[in-house]
PDB file of C-alpha atoms and ligand atoms in Angstrom:
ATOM      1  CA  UNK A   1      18.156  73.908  41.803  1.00 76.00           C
ATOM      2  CA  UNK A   2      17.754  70.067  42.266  1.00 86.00           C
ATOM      3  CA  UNK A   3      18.209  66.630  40.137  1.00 91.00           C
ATOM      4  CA  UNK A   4      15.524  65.542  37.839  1.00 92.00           C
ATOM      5  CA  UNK A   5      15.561  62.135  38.431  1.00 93.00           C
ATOM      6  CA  UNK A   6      12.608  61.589  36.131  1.00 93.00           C
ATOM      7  CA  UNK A   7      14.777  62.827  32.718  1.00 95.00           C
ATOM      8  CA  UNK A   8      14.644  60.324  30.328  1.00 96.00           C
ATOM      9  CA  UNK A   9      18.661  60.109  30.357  1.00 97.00           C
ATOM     10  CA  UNK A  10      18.763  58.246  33.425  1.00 97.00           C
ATOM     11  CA  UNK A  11      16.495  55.586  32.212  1.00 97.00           C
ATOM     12  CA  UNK A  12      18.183  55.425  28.975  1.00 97.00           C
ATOM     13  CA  UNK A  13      21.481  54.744  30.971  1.00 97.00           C
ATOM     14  CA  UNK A  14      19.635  51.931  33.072  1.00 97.00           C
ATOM     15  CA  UNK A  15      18.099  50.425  30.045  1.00 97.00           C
ATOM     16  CA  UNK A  16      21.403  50.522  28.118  1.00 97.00           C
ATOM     17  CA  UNK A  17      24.211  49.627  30.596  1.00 98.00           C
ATOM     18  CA  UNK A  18      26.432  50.992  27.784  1.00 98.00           C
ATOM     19  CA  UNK A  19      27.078  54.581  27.734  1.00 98.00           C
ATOM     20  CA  UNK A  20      29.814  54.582  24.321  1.00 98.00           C
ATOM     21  CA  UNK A  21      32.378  57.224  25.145  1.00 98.00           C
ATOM     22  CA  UNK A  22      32.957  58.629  21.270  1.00 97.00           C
ATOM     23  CA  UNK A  23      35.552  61.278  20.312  1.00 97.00           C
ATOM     24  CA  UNK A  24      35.108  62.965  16.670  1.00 96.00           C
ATOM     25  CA  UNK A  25      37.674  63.567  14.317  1.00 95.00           C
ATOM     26  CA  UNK A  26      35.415  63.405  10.904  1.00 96.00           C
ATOM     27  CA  UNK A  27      32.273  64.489  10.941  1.00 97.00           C
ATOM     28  CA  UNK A  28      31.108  62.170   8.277  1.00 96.00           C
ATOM     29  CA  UNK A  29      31.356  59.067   9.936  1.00 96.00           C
ATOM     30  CA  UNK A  30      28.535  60.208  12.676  1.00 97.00           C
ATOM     31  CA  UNK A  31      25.791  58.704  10.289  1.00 97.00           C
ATOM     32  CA  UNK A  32      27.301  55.114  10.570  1.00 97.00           C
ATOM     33  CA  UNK A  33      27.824  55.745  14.396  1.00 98.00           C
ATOM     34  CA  UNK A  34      23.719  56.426  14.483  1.00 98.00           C
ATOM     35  CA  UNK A  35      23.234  53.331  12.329  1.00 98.00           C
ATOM     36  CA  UNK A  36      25.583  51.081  14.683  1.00 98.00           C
ATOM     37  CA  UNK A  37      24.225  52.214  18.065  1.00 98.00           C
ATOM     38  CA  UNK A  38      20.500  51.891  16.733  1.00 98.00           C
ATOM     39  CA  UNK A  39      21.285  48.744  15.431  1.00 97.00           C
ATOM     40  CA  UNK A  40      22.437  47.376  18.188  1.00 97.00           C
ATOM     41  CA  UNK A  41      19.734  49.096  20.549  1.00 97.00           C
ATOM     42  CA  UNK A  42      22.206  51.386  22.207  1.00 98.00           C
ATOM     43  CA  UNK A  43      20.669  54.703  21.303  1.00 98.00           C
ATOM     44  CA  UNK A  44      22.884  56.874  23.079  1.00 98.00           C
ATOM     45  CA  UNK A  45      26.264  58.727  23.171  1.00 98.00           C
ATOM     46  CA  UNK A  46      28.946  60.760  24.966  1.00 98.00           C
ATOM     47  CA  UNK A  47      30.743  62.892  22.557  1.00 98.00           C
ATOM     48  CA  UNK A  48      33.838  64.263  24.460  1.00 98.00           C
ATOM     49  CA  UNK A  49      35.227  67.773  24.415  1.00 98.00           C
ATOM     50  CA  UNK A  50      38.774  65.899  23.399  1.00 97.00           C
ATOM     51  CA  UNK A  51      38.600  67.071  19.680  1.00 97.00           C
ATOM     52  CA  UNK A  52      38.090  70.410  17.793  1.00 97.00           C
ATOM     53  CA  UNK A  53      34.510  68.900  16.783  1.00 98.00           C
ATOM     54  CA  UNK A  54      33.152  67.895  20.089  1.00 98.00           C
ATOM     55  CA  UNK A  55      30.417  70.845  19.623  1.00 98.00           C
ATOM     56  CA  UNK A  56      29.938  70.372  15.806  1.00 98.00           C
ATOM     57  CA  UNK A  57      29.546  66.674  15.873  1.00 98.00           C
ATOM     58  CA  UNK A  58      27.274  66.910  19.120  1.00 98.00           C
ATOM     59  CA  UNK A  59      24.983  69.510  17.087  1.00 98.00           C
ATOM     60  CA  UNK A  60      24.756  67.182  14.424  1.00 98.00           C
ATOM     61  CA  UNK A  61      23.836  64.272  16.346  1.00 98.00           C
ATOM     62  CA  UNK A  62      21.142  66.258  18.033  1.00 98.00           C
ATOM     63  CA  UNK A  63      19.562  67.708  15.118  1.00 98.00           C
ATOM     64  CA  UNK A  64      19.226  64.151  13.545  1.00 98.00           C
ATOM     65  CA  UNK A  65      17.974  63.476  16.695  1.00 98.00           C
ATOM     66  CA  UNK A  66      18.214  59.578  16.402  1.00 98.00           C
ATOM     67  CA  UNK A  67      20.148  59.213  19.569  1.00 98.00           C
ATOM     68  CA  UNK A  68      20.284  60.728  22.839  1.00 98.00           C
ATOM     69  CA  UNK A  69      23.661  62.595  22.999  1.00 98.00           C
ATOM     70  CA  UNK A  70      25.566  63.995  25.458  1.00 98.00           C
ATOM     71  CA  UNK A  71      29.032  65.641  25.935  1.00 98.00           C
ATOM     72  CA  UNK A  72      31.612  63.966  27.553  1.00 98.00           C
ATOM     73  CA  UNK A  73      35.294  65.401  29.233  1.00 98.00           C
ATOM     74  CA  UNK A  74      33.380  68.582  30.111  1.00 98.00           C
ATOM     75  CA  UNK A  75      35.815  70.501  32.524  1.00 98.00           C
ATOM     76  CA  UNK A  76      35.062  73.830  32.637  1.00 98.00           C
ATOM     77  CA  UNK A  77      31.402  76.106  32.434  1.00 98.00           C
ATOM     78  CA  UNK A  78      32.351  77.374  29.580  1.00 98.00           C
ATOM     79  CA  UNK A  79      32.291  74.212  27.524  1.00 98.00           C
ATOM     80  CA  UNK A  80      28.999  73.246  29.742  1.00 98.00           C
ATOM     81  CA  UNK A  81      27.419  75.562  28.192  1.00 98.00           C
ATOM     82  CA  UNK A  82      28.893  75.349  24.241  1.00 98.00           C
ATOM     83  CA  UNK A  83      27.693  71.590  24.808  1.00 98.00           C
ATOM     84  CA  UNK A  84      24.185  72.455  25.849  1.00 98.00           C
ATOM     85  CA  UNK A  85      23.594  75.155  23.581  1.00 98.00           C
ATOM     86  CA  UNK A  86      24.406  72.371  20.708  1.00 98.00           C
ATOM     87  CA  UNK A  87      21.975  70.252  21.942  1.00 98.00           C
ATOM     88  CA  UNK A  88      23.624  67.973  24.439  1.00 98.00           C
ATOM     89  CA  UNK A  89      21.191  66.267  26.415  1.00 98.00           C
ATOM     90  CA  UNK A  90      23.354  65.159  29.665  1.00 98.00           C
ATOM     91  CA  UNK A  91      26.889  66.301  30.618  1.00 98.00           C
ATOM     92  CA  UNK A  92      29.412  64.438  31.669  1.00 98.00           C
ATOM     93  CA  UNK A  93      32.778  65.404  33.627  1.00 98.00           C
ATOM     94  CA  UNK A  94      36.057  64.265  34.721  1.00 98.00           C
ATOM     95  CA  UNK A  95      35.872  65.289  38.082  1.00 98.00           C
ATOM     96  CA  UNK A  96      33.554  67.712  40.152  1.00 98.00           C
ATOM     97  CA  UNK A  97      33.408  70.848  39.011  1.00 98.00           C
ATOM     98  CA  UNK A  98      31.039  73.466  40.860  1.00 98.00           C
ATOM     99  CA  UNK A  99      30.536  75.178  38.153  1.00 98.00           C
ATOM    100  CA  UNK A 100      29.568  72.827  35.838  1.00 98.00           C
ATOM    101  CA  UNK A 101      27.132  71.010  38.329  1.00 98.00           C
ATOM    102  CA  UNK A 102      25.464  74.249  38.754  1.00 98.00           C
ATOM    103  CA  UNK A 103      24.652  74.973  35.638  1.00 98.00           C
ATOM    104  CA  UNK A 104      23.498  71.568  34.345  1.00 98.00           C
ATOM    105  CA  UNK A 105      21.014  71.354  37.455  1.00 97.00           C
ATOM    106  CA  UNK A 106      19.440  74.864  36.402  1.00 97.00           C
ATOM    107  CA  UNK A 107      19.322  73.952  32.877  1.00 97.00           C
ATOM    108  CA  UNK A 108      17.537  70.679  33.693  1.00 96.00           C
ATOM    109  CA  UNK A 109      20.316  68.647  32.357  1.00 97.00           C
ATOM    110  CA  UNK A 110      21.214  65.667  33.831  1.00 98.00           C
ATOM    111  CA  UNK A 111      24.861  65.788  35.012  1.00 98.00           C
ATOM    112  CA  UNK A 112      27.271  62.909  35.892  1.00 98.00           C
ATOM    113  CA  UNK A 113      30.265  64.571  37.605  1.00 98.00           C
ATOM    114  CA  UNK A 114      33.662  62.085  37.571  1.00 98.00           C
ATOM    115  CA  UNK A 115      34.157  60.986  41.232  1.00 98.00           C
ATOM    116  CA  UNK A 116      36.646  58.486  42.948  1.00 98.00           C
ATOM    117  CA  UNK A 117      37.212  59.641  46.479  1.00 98.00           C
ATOM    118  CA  UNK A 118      34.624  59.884  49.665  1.00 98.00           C
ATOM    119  CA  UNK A 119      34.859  63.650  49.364  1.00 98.00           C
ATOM    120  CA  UNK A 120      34.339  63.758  45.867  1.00 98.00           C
ATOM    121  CA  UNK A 121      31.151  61.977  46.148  1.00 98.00           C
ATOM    122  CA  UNK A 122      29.870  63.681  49.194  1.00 98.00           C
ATOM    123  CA  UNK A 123      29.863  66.784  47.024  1.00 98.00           C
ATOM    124  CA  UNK A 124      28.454  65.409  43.993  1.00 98.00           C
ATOM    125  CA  UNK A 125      25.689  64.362  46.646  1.00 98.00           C
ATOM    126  CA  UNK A 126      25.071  67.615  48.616  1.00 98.00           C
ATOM    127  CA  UNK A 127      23.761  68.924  45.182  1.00 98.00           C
ATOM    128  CA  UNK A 128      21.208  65.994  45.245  1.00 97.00           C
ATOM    129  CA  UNK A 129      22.966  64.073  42.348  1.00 98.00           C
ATOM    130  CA  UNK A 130      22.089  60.472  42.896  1.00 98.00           C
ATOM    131  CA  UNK A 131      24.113  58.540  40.019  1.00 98.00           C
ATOM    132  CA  UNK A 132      28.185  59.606  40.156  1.00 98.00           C
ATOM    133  CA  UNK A 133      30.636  58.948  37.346  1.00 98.00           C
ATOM    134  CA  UNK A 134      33.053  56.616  39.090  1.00 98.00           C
ATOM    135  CA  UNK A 135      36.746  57.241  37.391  1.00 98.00           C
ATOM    136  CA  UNK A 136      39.427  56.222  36.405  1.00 98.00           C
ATOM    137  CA  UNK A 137      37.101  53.003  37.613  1.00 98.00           C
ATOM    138  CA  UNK A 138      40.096  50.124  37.358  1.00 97.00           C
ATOM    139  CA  UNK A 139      42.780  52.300  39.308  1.00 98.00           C
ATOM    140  CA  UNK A 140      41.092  54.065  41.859  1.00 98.00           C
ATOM    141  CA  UNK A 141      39.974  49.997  43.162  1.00 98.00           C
ATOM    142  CA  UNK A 142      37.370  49.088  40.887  1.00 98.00           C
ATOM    143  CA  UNK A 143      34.552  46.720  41.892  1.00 98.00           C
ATOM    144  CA  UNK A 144      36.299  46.702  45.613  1.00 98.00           C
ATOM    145  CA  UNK A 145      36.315  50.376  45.807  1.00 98.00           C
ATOM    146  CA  UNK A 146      32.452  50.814  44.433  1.00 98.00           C
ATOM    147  CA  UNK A 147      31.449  48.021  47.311  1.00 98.00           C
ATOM    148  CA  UNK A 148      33.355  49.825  49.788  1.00 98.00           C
ATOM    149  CA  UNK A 149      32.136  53.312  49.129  1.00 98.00           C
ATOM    150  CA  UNK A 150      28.547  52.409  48.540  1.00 98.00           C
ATOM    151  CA  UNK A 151      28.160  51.325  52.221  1.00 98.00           C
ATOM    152  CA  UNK A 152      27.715  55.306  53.492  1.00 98.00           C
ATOM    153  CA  UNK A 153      26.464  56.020  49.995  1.00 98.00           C
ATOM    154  CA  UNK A 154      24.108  53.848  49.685  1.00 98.00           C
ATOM    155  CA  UNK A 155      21.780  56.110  48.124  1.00 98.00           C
ATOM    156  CA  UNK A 156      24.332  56.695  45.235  1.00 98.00           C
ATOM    157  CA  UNK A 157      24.771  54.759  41.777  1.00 98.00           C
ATOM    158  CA  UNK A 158      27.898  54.411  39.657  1.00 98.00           C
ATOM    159  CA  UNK A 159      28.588  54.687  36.257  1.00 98.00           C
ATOM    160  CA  UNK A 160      32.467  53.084  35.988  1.00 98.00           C
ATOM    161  CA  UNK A 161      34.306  54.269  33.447  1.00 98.00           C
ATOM    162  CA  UNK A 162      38.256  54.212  33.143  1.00 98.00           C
ATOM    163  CA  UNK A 163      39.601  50.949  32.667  1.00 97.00           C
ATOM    164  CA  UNK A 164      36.327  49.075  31.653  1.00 98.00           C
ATOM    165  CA  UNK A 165      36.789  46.737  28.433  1.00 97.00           C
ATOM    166  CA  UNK A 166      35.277  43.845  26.769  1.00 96.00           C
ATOM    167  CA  UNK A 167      36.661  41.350  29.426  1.00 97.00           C
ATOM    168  CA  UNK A 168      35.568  42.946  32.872  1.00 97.00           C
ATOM    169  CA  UNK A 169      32.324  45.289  31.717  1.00 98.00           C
ATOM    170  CA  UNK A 170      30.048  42.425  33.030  1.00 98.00           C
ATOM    171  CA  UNK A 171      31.559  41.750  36.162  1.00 98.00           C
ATOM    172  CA  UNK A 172      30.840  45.863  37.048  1.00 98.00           C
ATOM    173  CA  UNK A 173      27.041  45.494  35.407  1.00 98.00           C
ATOM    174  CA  UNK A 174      26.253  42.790  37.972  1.00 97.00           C
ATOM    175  CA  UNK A 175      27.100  45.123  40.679  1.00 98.00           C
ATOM    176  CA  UNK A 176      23.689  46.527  41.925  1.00 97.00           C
ATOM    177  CA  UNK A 177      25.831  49.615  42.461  1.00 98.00           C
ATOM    178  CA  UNK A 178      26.652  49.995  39.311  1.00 98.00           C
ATOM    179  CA  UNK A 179      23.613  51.589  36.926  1.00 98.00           C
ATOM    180  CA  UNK A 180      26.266  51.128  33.990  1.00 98.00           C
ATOM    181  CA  UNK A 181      29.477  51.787  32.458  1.00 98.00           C
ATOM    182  CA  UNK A 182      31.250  54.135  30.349  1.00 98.00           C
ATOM    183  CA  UNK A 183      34.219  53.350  28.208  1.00 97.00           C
ATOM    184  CA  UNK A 184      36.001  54.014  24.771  1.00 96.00           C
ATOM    185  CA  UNK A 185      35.854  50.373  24.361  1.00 96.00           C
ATOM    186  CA  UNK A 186      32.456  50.349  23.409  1.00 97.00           C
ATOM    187  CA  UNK A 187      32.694  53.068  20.007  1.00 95.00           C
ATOM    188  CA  UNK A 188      35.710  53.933  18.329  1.00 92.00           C
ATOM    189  CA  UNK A 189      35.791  56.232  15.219  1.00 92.00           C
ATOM    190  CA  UNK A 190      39.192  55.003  14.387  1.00 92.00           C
ATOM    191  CA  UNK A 191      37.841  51.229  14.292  1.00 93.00           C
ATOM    192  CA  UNK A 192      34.655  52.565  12.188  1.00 95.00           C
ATOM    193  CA  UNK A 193      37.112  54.152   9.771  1.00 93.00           C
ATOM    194  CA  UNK A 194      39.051  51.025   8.768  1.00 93.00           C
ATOM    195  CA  UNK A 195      35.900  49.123   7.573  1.00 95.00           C
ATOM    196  CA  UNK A 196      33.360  51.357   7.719  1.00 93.00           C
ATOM    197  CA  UNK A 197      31.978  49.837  10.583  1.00 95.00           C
ATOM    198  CA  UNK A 198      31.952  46.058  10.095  1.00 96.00           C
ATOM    199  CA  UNK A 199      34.394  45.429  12.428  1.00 96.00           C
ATOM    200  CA  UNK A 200      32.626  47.903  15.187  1.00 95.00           C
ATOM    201  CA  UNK A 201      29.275  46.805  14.043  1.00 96.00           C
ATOM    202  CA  UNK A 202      30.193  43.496  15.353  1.00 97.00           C
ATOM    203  CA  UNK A 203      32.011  44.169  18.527  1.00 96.00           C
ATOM    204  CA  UNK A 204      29.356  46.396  19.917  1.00 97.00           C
ATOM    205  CA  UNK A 205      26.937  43.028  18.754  1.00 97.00           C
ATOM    206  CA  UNK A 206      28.960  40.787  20.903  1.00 97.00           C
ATOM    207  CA  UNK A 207      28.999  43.200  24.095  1.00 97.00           C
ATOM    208  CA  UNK A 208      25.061  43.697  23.570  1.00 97.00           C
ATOM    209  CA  UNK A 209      24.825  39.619  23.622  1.00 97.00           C
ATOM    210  CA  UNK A 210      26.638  39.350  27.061  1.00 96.00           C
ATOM    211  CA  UNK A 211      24.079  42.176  28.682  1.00 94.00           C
ATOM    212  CA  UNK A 212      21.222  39.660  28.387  1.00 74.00           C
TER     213      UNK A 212
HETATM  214  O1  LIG B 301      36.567  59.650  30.780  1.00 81.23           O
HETATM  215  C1  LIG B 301      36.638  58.523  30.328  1.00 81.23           C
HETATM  216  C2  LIG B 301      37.823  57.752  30.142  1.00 81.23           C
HETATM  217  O2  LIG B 301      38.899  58.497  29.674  1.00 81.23           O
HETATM  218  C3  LIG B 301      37.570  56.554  29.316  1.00 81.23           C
HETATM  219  O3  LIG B 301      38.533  55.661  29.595  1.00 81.23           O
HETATM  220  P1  LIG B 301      38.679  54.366  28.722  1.00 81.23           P
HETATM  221  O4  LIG B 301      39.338  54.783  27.441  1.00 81.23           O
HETATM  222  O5  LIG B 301      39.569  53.489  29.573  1.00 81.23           O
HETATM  223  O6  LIG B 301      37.343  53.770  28.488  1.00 81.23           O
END
């Protein structure tokens, strides 16, 4: 059992900075999500096990197979493995759960288990994981806190998430620390569903413009 640091995910992370954090409530509006994340060269997702439709829409999105998807909020084996066996391409947790961990590293999948605490991390690293889920990101110190723990983990990268938004999502990208950031601020199916996606389009245009 070890980390595949070679699976495509983690590259697509580094090369995106954005990882959209996306919870389904209609199905139907996953085509415009694909067409706004292409667009905008973002070609990857984290659909969260926070609706009824976390598995459905994550099967859909992998059998189009235009973006890279992943599930998001996963908290217990049991919805590890509903995620995987629809397709999901990376895992994402809360927190670090054993269980979960486990079975993403013998599946091959890469796994990003929530962390905010010395301990926390030190586990997420005894099972080789080298990029940590760093959460909730603003209250648990933020850019201070990622400086501070990366001195004895300075082998480990963060992905923030928990607080990130439009105004400070920079700020954590120019962190060396930081591989990239998470957030519900970057896709929102409500915000799609009032214009079908003009509005969102646009947003996710103007946070694409400040990566470069
Ligand atoms: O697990 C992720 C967080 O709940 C996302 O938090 P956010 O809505 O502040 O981006």
């Amino acid at each position: 059992m070890s980390v595949n640091m070679k699976h495509p995910v983690y590259q697509q992370v580094a090369k995106s900075k954005l990882l959209p954090l996306y919870t389904a409530t209609d199905l139907a509006y996953l085509p415009k999500v694909e067409e706004i994340l292409l667009e905008n060269e973002v070609p990857l997702i984290e659909v969260t096990f926070r609706s009824e439709l976390a598995a459905a829409a994550i099967k859909q999105l992998a059998v189009s197979g235009k973006l890279m998807v992943g599930a998001g909020t996963v908290r217990t084996l049991a919805e590890a493995k509903i995620a995987v066996e629809n397709g999901a391409q990376f895992v994402v947790s809360p927190a670090v759960v054993p269980d979960v961990i486990e079975y993403c590293l013998e599946h091959d999948i890469p796994v990003f288990p929530g962390t905010a605490t010395p301990r926390d991390i030190q586990m997420a690293a005894d099972y080789g994981i080298k990029v940590v889920k760093f959460f909730p990101a603003d209250i648990y110190g933020g850019l201070k806190a990622i400086n501070a723990l990366s001195g004895p983990f300075y082998d480990i990268k963060f992905l923030p998430t928990g607080g990130i938004n439009e105004t400070n999502f920079v700020e954590y990208l120019e962190n060396p620390n930081v591989v990239g950031v998470g957030g519900s601020f970057i896709l929102s199916e409500k915000v799609i569903m009032k214009d079908n996606g003009i509005t969102m389009n646009q947003t996710l245009k103007n946070l694409v413009e400040q990566l470069n």
